[in-house]
CSV table of C-alpha atoms and ligand atoms in Angstrom, one decimal:
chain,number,residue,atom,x,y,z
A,1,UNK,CA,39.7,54.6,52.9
A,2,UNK,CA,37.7,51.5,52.5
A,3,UNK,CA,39.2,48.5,50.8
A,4,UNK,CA,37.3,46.8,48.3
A,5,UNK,CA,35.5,43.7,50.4
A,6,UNK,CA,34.4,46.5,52.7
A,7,UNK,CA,33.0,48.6,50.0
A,8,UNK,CA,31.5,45.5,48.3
A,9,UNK,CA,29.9,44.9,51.5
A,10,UNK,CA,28.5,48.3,52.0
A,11,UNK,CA,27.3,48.3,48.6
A,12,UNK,CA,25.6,45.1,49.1
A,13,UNK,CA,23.8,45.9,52.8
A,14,UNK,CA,22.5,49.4,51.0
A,15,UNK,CA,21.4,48.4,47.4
A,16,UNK,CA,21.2,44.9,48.0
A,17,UNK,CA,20.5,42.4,44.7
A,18,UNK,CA,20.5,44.9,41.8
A,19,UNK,CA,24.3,45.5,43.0
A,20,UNK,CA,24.8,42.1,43.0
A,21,UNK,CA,23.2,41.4,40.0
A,22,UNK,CA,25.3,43.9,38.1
A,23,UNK,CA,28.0,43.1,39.7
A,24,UNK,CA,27.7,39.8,37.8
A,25,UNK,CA,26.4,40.9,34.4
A,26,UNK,CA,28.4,43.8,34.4
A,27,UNK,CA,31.6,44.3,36.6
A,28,UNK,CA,32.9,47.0,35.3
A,29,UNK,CA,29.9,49.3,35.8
A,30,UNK,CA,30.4,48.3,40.0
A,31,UNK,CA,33.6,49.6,39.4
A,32,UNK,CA,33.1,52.4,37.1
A,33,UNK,CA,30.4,54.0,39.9
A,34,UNK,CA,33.9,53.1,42.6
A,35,UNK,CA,35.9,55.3,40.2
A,36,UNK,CA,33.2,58.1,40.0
A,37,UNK,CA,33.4,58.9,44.2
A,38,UNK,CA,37.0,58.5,43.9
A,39,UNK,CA,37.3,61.3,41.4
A,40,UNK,CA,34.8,63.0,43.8
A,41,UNK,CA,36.9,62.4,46.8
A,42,UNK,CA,39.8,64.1,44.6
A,43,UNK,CA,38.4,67.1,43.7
A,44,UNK,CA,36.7,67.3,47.1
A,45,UNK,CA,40.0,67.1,48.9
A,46,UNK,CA,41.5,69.6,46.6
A,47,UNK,CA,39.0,72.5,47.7
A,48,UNK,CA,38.7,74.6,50.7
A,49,UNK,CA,35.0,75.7,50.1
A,50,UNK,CA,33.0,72.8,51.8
A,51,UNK,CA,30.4,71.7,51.5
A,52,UNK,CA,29.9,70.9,48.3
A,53,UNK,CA,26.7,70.5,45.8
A,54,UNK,CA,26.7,67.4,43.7
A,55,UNK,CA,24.1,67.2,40.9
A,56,UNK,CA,23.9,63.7,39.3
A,57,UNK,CA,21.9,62.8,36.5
A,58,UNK,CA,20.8,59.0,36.2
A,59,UNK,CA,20.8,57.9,39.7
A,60,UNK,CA,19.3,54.6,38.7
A,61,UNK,CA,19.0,52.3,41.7
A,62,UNK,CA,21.3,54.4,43.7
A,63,UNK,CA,25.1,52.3,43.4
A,64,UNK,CA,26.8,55.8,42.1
A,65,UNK,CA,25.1,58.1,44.2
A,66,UNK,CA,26.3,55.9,47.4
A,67,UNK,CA,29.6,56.1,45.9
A,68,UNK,CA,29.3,59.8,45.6
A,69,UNK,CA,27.8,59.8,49.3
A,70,UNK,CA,30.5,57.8,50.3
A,71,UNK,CA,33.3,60.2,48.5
A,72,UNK,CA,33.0,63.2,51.4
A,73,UNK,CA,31.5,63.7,54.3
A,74,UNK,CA,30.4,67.1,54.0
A,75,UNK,CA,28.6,66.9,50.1
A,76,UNK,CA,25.4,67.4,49.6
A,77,UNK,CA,23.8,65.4,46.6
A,78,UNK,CA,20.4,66.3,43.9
A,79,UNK,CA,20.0,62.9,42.4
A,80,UNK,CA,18.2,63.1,39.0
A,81,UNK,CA,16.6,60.0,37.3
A,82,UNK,CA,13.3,60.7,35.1
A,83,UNK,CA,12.4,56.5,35.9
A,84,UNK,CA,10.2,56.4,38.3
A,85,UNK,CA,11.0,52.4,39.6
A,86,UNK,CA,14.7,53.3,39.4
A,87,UNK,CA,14.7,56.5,41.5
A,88,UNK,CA,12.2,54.7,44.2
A,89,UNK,CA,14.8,51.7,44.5
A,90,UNK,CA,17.2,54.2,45.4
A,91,UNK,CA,15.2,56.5,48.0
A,92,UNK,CA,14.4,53.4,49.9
A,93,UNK,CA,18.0,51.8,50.1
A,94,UNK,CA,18.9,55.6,50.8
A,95,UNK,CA,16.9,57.0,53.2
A,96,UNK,CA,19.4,57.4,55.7
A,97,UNK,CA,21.4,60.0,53.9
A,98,UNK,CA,17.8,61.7,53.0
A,99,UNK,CA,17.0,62.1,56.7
A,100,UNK,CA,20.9,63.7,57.0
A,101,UNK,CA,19.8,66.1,54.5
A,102,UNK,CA,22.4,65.4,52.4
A,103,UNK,CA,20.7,63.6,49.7
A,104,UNK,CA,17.4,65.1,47.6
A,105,UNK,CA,16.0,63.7,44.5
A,106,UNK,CA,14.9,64.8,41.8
A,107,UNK,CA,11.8,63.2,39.3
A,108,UNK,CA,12.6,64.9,35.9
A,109,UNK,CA,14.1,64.5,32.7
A,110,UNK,CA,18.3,65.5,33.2
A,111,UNK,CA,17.9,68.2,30.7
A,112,UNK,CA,14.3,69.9,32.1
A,113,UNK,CA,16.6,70.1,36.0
A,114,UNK,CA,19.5,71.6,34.2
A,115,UNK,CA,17.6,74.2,32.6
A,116,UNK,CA,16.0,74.9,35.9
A,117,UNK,CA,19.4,75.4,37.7
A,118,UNK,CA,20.9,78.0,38.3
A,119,UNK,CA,24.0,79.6,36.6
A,120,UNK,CA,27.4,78.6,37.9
A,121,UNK,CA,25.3,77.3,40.8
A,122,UNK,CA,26.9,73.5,41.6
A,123,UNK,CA,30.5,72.3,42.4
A,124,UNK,CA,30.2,68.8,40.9
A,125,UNK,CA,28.2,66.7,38.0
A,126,UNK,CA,28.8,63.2,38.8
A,127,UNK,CA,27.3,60.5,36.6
A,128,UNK,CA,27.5,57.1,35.3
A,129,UNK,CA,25.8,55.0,32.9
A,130,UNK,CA,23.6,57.6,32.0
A,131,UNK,CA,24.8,60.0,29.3
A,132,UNK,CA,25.5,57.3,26.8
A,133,UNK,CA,21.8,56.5,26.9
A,134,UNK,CA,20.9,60.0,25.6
A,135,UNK,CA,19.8,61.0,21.8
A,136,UNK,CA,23.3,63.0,20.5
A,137,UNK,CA,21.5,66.1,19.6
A,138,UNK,CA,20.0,65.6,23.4
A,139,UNK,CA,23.1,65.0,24.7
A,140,UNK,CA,24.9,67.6,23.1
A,141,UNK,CA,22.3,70.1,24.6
A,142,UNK,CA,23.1,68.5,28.2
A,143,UNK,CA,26.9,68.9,27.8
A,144,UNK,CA,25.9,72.8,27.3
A,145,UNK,CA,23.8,73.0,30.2
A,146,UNK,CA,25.9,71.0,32.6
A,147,UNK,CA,29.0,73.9,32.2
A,148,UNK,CA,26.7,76.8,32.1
A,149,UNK,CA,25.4,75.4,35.9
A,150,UNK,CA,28.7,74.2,37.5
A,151,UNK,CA,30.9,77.0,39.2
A,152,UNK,CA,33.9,78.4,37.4
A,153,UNK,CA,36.6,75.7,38.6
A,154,UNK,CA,33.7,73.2,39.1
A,155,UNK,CA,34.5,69.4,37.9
A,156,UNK,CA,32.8,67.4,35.2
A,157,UNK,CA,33.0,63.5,36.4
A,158,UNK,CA,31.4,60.9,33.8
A,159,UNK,CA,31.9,57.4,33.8
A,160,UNK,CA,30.4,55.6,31.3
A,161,UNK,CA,30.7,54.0,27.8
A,162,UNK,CA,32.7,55.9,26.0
A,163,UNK,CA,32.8,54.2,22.2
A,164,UNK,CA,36.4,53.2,20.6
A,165,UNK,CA,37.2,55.6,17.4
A,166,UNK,CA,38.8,52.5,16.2
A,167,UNK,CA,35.9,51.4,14.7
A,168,UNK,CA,36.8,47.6,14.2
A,169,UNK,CA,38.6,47.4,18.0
A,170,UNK,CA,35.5,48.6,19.2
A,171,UNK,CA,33.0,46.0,17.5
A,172,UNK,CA,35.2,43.2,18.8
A,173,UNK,CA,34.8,44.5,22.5
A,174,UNK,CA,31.1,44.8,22.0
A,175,UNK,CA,31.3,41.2,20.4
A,176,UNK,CA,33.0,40.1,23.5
A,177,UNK,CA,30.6,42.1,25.9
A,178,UNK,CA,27.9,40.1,24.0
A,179,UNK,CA,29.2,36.5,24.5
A,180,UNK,CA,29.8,37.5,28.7
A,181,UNK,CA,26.2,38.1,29.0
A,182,UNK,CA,25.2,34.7,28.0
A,183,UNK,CA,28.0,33.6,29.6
A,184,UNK,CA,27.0,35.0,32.8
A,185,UNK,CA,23.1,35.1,32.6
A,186,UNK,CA,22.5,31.4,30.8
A,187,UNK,CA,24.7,29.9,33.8
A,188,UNK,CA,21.8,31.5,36.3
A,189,UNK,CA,18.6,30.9,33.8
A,190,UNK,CA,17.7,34.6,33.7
A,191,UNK,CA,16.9,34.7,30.1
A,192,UNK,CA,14.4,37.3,30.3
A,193,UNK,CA,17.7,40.0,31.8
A,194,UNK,CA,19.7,38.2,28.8
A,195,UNK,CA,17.3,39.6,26.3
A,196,UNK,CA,16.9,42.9,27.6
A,197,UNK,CA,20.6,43.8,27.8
A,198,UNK,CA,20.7,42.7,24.1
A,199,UNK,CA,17.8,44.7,23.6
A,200,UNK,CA,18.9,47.9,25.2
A,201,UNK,CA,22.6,47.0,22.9
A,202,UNK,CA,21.3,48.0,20.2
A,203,UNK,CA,20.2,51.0,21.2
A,204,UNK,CA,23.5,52.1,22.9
A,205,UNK,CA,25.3,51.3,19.8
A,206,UNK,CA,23.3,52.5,17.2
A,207,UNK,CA,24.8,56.2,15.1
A,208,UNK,CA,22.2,58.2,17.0
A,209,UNK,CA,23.5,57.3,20.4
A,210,UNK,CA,26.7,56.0,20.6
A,211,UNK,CA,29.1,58.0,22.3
A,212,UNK,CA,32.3,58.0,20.7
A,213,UNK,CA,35.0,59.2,22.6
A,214,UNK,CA,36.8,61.7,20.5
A,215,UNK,CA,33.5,63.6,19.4
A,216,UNK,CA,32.7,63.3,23.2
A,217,UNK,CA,36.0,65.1,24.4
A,218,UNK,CA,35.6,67.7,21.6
A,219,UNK,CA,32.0,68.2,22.6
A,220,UNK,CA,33.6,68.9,26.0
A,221,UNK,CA,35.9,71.4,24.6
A,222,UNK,CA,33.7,73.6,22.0
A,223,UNK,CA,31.5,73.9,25.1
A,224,UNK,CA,34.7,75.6,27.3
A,225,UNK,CA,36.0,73.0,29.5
A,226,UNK,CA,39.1,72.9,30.4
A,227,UNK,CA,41.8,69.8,31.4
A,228,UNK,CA,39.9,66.9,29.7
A,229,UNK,CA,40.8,63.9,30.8
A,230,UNK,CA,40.0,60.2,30.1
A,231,UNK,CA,41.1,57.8,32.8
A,232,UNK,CA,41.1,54.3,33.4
A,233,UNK,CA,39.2,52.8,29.9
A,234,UNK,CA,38.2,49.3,30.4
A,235,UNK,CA,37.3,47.7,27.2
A,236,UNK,CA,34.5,50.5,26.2
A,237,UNK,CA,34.5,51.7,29.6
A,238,UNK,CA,36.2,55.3,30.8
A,239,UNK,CA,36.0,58.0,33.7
A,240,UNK,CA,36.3,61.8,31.7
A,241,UNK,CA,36.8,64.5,33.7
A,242,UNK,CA,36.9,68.1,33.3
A,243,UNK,CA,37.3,71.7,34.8
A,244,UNK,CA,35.0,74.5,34.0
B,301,SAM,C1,22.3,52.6,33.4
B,301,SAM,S1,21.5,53.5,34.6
B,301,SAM,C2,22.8,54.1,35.6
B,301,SAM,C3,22.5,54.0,37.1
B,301,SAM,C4,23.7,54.3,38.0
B,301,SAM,N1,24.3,55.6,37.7
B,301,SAM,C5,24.7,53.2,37.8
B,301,SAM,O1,25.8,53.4,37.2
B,301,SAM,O2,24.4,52.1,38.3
B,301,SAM,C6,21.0,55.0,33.8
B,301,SAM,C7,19.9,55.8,34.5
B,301,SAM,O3,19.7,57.0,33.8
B,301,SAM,C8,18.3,57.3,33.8
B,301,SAM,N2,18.0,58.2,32.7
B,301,SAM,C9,18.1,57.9,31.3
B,301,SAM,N3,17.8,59.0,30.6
B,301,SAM,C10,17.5,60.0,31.5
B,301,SAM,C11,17.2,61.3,31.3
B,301,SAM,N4,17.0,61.9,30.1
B,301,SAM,N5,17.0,62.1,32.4
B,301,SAM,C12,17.1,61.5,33.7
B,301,SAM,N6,17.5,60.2,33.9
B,301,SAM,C13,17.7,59.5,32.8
B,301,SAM,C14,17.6,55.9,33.6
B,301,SAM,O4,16.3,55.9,34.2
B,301,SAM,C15,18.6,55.0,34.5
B,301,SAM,O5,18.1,54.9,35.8
């Protein structure tokens, strides 16, 4: 098990500045990625069927999918991101895994590879950061698809912003999120990365996309999963998982 100065430093040799960068903007997504492989390590060690297939949707610039790689051995990873300069970050900083054959990707939209997967066909969805970029009504089409795919007994694993149903607590985290990105970025003059977090805010918080977490676990639920869990919330950060 690595400790977390020699994960920081294989994070940092393989994706290089963008984990940096978020590392700085945004600490807890570094962490929230950590917590996805270690849920993947879990599960993984709980099973005697190896190896096992790993779809996840949003790879970005690869941080969660080396966490994933990182998780077992034995896995064997489809990485999905529809954004072409995000998905090309991570098959160059990846390549090594890609020549191993354990690591594929994937060009489409998350829903459009779903749909074109099989039936209780994958052991594990692993994601972070992406779901709570989704429309809800494409979201909630997403949540059907991903249990229809994974194997009976196979493991939901999400970390990602999962929005406070206390609607006031919540607006006082997002006001604090607010004030540690100018923190953060004015102190290194990126103003233009200031502006597009702010930008892209909006948009995660607005009623059409936010992902509140008790219609989220429910959503969960009324599409059959079983032992929902949310773990280890930071501000309006949390790792679900869940058992087909
Ligand atoms: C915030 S990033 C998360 C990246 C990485 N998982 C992490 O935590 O650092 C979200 C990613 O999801 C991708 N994405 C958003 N909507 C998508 C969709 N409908 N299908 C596939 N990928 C999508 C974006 O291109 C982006 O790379």
């Amino acid at each position: 098990m690595m400790d977390n100065s020699q994960f920081d430093a294989m994070f940092s040799g393989a994706i290089g500045q963008e984990y940096e960068t978020l590392k700085l903007i945004c600490p807890l997504a570094a962490k929230m990625s950590r917590l996805v492989g270690g849920a993947v390590t879990e599960y993984a060690n709980s099973c005697s069927s190896q190896p096992l297939s790993v779809l996840e949707l949003g790879g970005g610039t690869g941080i969660t999918t080396l966490s994933i790689l990182l998780a077992n051995d034995l896995l064997k990873i489809v990485s999905v991101d529809s954004e072409p300069t995000m998905q090309n970050q991570a098959q160059q900083s990846l390549k090594q895994w890609v020549e191993q054959g354990r690591l594929a990707f994937d060009g489409r939209d998350a829903l459009s590879v779903l749909k074109n997967t099989a039936t209780d066909s994958v052991d594990i969805m692993a994601s972070a950061y992406t779901l709570h970029n989704f429309l809800d009504i494409y979201r909630a089409e997403v949540i059907n698809e991903i249990y229809r795919v994974l194997k009976p007994g196979g493991q939901f694993i999400n970390g990602d912003r999962y929005g406070l149903d206390d609607i006031s607590a919540h607006t006082r985290l997002i006001q604090n999120e607010v004030a540690g990105y100018f923190k953060a970025l004015i102190k290194i003059d990126k103003l233009d990365v200031l502006e597009h977090w702010i930008v892209h805010l909006f948009a995660d918080e607005s009623e059409n996309h936010v992902m509140r977490e008790s219609v989220a676990l429910q959503q969960l639920e009324h599409a059959g999963f079983k032992g929902i869990r949310l773990n280890n919330r930071c501000a309006v950060n949390a790792l679900v998982t869940a058992i087909k």
